[in-house]
Short mmCIF file of C-alpha atoms in Angstrom, two decimals:
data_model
loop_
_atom_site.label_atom_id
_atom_site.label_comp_id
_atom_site.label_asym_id
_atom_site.label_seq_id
_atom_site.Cartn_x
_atom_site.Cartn_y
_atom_site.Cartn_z
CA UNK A 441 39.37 23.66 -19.90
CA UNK A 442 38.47 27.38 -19.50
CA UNK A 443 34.96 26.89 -20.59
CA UNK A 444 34.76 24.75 -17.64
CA UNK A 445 36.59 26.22 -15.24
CA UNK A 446 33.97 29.11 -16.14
CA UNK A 447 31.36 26.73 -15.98
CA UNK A 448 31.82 25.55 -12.79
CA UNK A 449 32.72 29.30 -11.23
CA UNK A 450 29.28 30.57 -11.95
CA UNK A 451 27.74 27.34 -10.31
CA UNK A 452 30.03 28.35 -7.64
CA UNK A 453 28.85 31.86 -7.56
CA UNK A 454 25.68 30.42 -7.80
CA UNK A 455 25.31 28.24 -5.02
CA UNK A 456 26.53 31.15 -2.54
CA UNK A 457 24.24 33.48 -3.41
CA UNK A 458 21.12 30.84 -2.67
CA UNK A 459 23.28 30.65 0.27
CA UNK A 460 23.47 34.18 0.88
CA UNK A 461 19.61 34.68 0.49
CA UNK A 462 18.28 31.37 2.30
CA UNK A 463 15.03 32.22 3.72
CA UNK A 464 14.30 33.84 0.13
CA UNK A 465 15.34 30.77 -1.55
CA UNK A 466 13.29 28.42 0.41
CA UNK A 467 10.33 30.32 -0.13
CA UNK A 468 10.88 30.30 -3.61
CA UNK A 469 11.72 26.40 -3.38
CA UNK A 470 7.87 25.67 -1.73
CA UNK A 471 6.10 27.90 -4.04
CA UNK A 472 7.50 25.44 -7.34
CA UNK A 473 7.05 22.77 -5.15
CA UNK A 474 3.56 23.30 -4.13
CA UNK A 475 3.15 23.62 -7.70
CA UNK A 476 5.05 20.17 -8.39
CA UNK A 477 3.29 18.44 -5.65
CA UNK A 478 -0.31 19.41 -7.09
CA UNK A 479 0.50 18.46 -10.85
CA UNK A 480 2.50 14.93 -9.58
CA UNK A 481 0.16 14.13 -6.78
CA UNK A 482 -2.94 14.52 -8.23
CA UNK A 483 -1.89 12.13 -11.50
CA UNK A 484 0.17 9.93 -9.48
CA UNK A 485 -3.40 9.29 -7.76
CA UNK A 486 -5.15 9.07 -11.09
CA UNK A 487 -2.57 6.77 -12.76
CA UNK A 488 -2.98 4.51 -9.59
CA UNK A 489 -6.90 4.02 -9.32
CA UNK A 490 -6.96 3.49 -13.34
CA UNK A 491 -4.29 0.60 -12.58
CA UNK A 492 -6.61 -0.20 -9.66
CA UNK A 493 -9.92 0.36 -11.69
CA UNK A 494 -8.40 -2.03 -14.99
CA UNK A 495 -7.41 -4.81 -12.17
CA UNK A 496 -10.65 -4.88 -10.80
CA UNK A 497 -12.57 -5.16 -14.32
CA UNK A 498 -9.89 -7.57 -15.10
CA UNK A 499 -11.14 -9.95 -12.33
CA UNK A 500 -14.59 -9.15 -12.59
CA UNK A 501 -14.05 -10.83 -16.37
CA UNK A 502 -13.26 -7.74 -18.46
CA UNK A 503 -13.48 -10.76 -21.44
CA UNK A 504 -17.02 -11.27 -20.74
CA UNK A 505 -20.05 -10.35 -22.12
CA UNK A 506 -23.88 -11.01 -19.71
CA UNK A 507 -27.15 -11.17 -21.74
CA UNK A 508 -29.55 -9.80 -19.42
CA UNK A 509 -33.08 -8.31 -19.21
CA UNK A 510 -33.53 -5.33 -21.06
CA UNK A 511 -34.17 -2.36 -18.38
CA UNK A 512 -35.92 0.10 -20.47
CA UNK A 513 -36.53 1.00 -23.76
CA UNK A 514 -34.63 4.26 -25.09
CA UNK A 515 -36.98 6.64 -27.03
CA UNK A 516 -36.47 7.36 -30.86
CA UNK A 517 -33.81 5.06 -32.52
CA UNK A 518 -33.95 1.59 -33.81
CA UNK A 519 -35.27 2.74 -37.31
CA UNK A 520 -38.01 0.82 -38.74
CA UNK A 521 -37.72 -1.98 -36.07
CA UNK A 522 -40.91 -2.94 -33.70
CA UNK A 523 -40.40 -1.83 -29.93
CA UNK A 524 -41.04 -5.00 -27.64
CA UNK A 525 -42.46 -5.76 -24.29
CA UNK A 526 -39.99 -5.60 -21.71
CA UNK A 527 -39.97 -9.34 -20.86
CA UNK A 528 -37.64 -11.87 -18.45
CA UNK A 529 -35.16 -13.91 -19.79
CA UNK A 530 -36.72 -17.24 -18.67
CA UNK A 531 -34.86 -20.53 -17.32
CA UNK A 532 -35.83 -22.39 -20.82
CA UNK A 533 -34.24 -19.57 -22.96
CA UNK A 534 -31.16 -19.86 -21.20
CA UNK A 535 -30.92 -23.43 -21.50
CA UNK A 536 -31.74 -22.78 -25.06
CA UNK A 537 -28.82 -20.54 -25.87
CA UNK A 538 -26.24 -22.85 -23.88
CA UNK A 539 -27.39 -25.62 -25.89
CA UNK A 540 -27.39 -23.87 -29.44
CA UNK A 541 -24.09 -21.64 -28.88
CA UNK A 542 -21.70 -23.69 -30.48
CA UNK A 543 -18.77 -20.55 -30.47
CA UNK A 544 -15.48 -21.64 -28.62
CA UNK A 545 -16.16 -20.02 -25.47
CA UNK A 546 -17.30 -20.44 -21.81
CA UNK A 547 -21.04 -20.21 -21.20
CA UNK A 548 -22.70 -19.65 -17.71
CA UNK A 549 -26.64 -19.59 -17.12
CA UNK A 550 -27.36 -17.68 -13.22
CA UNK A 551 -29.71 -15.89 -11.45
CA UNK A 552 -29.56 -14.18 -8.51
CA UNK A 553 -31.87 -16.10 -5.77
CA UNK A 554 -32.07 -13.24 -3.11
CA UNK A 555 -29.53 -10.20 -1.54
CA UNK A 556 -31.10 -10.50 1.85
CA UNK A 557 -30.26 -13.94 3.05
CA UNK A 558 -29.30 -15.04 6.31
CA UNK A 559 -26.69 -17.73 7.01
CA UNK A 560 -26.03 -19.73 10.16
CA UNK A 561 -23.46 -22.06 11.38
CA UNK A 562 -23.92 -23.05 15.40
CA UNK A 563 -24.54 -20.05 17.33
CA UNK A 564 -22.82 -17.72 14.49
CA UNK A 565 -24.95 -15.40 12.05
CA UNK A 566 -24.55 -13.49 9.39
CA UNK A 567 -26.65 -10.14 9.27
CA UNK A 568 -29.26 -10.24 6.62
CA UNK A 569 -27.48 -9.07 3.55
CA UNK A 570 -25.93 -12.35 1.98
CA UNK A 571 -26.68 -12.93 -1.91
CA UNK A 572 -27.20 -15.95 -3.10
CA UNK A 573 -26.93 -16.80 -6.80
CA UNK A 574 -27.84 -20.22 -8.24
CA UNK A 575 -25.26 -20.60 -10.69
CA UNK A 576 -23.75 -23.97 -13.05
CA UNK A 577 -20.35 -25.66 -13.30
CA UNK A 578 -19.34 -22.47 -15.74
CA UNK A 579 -20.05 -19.32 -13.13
CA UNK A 580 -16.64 -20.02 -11.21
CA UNK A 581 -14.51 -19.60 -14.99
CA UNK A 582 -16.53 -16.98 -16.61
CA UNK A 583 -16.73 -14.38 -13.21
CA UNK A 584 -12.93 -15.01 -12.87
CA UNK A 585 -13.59 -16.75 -9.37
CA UNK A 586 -10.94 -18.93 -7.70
CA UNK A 587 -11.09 -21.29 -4.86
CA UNK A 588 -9.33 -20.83 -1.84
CA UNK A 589 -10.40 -24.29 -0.36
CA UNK A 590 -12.48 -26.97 -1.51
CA UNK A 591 -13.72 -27.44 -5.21
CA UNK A 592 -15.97 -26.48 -7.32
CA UNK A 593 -19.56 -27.94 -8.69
CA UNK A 594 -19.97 -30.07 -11.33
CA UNK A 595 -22.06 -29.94 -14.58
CA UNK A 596 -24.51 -32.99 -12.43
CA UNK A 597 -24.66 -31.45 -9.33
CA UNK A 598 -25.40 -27.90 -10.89
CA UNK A 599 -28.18 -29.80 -12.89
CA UNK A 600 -29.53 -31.71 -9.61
CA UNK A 601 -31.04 -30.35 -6.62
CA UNK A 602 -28.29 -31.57 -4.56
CA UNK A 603 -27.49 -29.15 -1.03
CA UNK A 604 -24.31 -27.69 -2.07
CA UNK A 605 -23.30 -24.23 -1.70
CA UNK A 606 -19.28 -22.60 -2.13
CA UNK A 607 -18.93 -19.60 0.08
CA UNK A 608 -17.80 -16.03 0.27
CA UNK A 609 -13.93 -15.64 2.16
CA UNK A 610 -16.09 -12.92 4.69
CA UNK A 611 -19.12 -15.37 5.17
CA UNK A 612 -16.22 -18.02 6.11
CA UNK A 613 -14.36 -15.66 8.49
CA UNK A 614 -17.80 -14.54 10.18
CA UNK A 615 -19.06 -17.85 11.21
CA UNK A 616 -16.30 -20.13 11.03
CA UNK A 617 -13.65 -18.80 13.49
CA UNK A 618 -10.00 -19.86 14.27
CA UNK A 619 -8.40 -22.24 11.63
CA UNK A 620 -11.85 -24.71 11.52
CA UNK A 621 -11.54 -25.82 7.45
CA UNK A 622 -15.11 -24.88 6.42
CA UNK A 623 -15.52 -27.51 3.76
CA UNK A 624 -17.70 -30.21 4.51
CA UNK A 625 -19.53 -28.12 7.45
CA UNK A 626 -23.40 -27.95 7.25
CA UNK A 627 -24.51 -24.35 7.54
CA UNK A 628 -27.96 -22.52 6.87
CA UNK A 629 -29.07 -20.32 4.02
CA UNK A 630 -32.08 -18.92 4.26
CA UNK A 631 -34.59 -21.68 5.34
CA UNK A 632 -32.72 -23.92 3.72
CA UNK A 633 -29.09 -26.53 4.89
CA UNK A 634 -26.25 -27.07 2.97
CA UNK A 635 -22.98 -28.65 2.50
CA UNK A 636 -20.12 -26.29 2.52
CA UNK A 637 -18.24 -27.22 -0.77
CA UNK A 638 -16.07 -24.61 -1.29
CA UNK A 639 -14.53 -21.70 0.02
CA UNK A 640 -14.08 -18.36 -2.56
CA UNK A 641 -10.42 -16.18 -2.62
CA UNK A 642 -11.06 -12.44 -1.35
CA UNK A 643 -12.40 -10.34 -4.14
CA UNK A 644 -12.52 -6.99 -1.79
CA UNK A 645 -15.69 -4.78 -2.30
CA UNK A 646 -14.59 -2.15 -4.89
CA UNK A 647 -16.53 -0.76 -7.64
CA UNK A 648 -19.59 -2.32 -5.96
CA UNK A 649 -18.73 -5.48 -5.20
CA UNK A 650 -20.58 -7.30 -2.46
CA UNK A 651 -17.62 -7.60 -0.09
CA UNK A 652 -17.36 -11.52 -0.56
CA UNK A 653 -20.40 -11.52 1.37
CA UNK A 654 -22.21 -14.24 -1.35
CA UNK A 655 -23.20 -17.90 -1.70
CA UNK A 656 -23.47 -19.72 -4.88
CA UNK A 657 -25.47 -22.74 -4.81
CA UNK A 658 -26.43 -25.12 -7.88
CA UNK A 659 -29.09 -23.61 -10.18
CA UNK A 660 -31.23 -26.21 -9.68
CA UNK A 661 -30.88 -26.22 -6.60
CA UNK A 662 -32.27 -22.23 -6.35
CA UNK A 663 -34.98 -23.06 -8.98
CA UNK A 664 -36.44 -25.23 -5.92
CA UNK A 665 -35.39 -23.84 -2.44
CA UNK A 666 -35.95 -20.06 -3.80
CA UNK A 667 -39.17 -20.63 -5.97
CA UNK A 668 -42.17 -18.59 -5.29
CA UNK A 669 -39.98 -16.08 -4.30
CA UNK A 670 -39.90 -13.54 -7.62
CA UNK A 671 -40.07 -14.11 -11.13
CA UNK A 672 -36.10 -14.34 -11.73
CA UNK A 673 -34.89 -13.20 -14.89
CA UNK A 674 -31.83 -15.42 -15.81
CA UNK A 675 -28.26 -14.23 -17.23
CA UNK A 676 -26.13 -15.34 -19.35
CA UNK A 677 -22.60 -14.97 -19.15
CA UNK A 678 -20.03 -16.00 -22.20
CA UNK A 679 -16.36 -16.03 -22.04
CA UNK A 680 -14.83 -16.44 -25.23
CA UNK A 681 -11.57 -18.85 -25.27
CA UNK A 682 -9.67 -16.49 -26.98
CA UNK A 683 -10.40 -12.56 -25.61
CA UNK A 684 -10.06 -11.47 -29.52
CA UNK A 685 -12.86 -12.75 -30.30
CA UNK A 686 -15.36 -11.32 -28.54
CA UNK A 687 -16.95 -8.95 -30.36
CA UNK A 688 -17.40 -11.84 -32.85
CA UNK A 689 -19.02 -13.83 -30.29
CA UNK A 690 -21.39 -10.89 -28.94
CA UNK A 691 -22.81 -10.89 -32.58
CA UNK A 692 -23.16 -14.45 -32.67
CA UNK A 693 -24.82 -14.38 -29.29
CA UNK A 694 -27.03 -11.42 -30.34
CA UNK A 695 -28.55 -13.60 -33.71
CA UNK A 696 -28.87 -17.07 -31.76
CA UNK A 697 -30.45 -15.58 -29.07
CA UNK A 698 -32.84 -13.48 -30.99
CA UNK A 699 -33.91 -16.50 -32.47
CA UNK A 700 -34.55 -18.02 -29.57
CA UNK A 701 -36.64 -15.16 -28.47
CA UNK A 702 -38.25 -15.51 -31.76
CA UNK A 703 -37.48 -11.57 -33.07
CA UNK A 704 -38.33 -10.93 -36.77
CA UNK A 705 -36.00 -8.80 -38.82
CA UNK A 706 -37.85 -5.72 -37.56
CA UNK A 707 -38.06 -6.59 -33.92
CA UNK A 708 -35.98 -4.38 -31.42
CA UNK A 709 -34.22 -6.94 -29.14
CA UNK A 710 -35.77 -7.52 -25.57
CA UNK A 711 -32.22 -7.85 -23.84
CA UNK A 712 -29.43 -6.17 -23.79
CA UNK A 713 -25.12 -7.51 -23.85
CA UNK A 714 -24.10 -6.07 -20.80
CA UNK A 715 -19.97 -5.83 -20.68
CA UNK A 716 -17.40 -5.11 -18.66
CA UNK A 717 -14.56 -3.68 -20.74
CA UNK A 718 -17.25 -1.01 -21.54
CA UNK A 719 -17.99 0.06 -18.06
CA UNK A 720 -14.36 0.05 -17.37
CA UNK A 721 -13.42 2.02 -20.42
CA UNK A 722 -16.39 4.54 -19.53
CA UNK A 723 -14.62 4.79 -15.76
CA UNK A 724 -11.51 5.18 -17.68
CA UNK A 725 -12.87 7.54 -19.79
CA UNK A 726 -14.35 9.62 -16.60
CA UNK A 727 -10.71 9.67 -15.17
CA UNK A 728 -9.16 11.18 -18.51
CA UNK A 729 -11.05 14.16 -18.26
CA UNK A 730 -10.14 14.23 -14.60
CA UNK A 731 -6.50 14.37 -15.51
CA UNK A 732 -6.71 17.02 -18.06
CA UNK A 733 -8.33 18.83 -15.88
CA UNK A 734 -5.62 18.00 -12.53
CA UNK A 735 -3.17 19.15 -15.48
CA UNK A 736 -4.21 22.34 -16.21
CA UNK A 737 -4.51 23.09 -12.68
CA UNK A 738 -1.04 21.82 -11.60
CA UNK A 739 0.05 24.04 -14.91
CA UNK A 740 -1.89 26.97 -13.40
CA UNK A 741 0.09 26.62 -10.05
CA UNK A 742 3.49 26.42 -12.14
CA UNK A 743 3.12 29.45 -14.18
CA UNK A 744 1.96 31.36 -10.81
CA UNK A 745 5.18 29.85 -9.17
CA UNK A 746 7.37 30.70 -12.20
CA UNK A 747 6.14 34.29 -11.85
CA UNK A 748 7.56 34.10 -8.26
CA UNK A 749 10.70 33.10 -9.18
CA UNK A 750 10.97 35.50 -11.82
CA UNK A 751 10.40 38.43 -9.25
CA UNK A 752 12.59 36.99 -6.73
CA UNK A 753 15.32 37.15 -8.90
CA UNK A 754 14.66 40.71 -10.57
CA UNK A 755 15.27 41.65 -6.68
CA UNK A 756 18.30 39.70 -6.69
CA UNK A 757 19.84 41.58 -9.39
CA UNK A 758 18.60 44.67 -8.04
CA UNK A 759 20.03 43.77 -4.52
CA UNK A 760 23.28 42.68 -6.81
CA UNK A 761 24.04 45.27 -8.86
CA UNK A 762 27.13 46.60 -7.65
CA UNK A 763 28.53 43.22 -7.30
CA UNK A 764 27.89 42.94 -10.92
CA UNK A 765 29.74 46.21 -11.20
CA UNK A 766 32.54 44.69 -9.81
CA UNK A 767 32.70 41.84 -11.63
CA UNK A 768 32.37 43.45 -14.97
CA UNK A 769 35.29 45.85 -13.71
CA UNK A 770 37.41 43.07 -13.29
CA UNK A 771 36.55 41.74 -16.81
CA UNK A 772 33.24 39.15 -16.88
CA UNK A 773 31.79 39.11 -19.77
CA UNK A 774 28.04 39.92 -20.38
CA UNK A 775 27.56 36.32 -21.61
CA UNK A 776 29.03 35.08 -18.09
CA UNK A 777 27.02 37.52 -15.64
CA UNK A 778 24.06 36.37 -17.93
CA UNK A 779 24.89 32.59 -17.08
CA UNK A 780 25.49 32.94 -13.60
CA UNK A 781 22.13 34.52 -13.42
CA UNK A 782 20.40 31.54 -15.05
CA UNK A 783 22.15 28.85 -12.90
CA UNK A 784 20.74 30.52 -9.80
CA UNK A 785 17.30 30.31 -11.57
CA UNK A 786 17.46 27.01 -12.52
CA UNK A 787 19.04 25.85 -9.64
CA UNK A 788 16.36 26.78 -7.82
CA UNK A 789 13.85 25.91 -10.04
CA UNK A 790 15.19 21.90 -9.90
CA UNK A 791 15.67 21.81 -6.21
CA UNK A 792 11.99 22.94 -5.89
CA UNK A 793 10.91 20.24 -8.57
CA UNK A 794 12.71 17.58 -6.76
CA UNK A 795 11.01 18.30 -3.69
CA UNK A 796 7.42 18.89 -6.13
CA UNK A 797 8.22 15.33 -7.27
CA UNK A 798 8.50 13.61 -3.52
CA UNK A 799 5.94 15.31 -1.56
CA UNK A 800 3.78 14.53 -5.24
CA UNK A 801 4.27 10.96 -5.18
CA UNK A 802 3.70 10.27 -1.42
CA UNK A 803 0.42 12.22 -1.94
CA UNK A 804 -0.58 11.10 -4.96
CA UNK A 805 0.48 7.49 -3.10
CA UNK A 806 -1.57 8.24 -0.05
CA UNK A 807 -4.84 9.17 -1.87
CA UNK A 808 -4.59 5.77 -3.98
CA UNK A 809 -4.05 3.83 -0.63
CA UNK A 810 -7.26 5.08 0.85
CA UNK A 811 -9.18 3.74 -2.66
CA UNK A 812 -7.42 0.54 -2.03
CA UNK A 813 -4.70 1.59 -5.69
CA UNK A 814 -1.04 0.29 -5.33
CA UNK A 815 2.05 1.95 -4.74
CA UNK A 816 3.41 3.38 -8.30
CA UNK A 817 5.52 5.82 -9.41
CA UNK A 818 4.59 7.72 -12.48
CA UNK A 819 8.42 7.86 -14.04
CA UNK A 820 6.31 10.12 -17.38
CA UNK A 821 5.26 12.45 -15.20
CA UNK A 822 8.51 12.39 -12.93
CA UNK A 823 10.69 13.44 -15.96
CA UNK A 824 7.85 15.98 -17.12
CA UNK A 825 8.17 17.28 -13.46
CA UNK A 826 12.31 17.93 -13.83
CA UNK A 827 11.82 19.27 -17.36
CA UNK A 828 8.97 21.42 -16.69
CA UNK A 829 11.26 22.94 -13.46
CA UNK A 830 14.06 23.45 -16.06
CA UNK A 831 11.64 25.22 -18.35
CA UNK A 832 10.19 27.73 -15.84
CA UNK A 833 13.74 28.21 -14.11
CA UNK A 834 14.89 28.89 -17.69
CA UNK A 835 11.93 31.32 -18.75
CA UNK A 836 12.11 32.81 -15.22
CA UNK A 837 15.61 33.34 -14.96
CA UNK A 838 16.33 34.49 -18.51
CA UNK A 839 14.81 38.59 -18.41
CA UNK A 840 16.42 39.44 -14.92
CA UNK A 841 19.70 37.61 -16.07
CA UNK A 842 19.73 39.33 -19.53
CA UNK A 843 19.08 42.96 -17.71
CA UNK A 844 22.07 41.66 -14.97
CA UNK A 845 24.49 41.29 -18.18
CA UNK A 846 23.58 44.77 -19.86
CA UNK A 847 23.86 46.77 -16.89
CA UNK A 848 26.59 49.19 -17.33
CA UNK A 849 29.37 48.45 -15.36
CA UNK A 850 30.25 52.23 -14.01
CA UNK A 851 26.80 53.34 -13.45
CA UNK A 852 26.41 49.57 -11.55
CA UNK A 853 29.55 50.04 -9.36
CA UNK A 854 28.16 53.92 -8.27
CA UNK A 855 24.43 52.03 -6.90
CA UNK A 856 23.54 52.64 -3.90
#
């Protein structure tokens, strides 16, 4: 009961003197929260566009692996294998590979037609920036696509030249206005008229992304309507049933298709696996370095702050001494002049945390808005805040409390 009663007087003591000294206290309370604020805002802002960054890659088909056109040969490597002409991945080789690749998984043969397309519906346009990609009955699973209205193609009309084409949600909203159901409708692409089939959810345009602004149409389809136009490379796209597997199925790809492309043992390959877990844990691995970095800085500004603190309150017990006469006169003990000291401190060092930790997250929460993150709150770094406050109101407190509690208590009561 006395240990508490003690206890709760120096809190007492504690809380007037931060009283006493207000505009010195809330100067003290910004400069650990300024501190705070940079260490919890800048990682609540990193934690958010990593969520942001692994939800995109997840819809873009983080699962999936593209065989695609090999851009360039890299100099040196490869040991003893031949270099190869750079060389397109033809229509027939693609067919080739979905035919032969027998691994449980989802396989999608598409090219991309054109990026400057126009398309029309009535007196609407679209400027001339619409993609088009002939794709097959596959594209829709393997690119994590879903439908908003409308349905998808099937393996015959992706094999036929039939006039079919799903839509982008923005090319819907630009030339189909009020609540008219797009499906069905007859608009132009290109040179070319087709039947709207179906109508794709919002994607957004992060990390590149073509802003829903995109036809697909059936790969036969663009073989015909688009030909002439370049020599198209195809890609192929595999989605293994079961997301384990893939790097099992990227060197099962890799062998089939480099005997479709008829490599010997000592041939480089002429393609490359493009995937999208690896961009995404490149990104990822971009944004790591960014956060150690954001730490040490938001470390910097704590240790600067602590120093603050720890100056303000030498001045305190300066300003204090013959109060701490007095009190030793009428018989505190070292220990509890020492204690009362280190409340203050940490007092002050939590209510400047607390207010780090808010002005941090609504930061930190406004920076991920503007990248298009979501709302979080980083509860690791929340508790690291408090505890790191408690540390440097500890460390800062503890010299000017220990010279408070060794002050002699005559020489304190004659200061002037």
């Amino acid at each position: 009961m006395k240990i508490g009663r003690l206890f709760s007087e120096n809190i007492k003591i504690a809380l007037v003197s931060i009283r006493t000294n207000l505009l010195r206290t809330i100067l003290t309370v910004l400069i650990i929260a300024f501190g705070i604020t940079a260490l919890v805002g800048i990682l609540t802002a990193v934690e958010s566009i990593k969520n942001s960054i692994s939800s995109e890659f997840s819809n873009m088909g983080a699962n999936t692996f593209t065989l695609v056109k090999m851009r360039r040969h890299v100099k040196g490597g490869g040991g003893n294998r031949r270099k190869q002409d750079i060389k397109n991945i033809s229509f027939n080789d693609a067919m080739q590979f979905k035919e032969a690749f027998n691994f449980p998984a989802k396989v999608s043969v598409n090219c991309e037609a054109t990026g400057v397309a126009t398309c029309k519906y009535k007196s609407e346009k679209t400027n001339p920036n619409i993609e088009v990609t002939g794709v097959d009955e596959n594209y829709l699973a393997v690119s994590n696509y879903e439908l908003a209205r409308g349905r998808n193609f099937t393996q015959q009309e992706a094999q036929s030249n039939v006039p079919f084409v799903i839509i982008g949600s923005a090319i819907a909203s630009e030339l189909f206005t009020g609540n008219e159901n797009p499906v069905g409708k007859k608009i132009q692409v290109g040179n070319a008229t087709y039947s709207v089939l179906g109508v794709l959810k919002s994607q957004g345009t992060s990390f590149g992304g073509t802003g829903d602004k995109f036809c697909l149409i059936p790969i036969s389809n663009m073989r015909k309507t688009f030909a002439g136009y370049y020599d198209y490379s195809y890609r192929i796209t595999i989605m293994p049933l079961d997301p384990d597997d893939l790097e099992l199925a990227k060197n099962e790809a890799e062998g089939i298709f480099r005997r479709i492309r008829r490599l010997t043992l000592y041939d480089e390959n002429d393609f490359r696996i493009r995937s999208a877990d690896r961009v995404s844990n490149m990104m990822l691995e971009n944004i790591s370095v960014v956060t150690i970095g954001a730490t040490i800085i938001g470390l910097i500004t704590l240790i600067g702050a602590g120093i603050g603190l720890m100056n303000i309150m030498l001045v305190s017990v300066a300003e204090r001494t013959r109060e701490i006469g007095v009190r030793k006169a009428l018989g505190a003990k070292a220990s509890t002049i020492k204690q009362q000291f280190l409340f203050e401190s940490v007092f002050i060092g939590q209510l400047g945390g607390v207010l780090g930790i808010v002005f941090g997250i609504l930061a930190g929460n406004g920076v991920a808005l503007i990248t298009g993150g979501g709302f979080i709150v980083p509860w690791g770094w929340v508790i690291s805040g408090v505890l790191l406050c408690f540390v440097v109101g500890v460390v800062s407190g503890y010299f000017p409390a220990v010279k408070a509690s060794r002050l002699d208590a005559i020489e304190a009561l004659r200061y002037e």
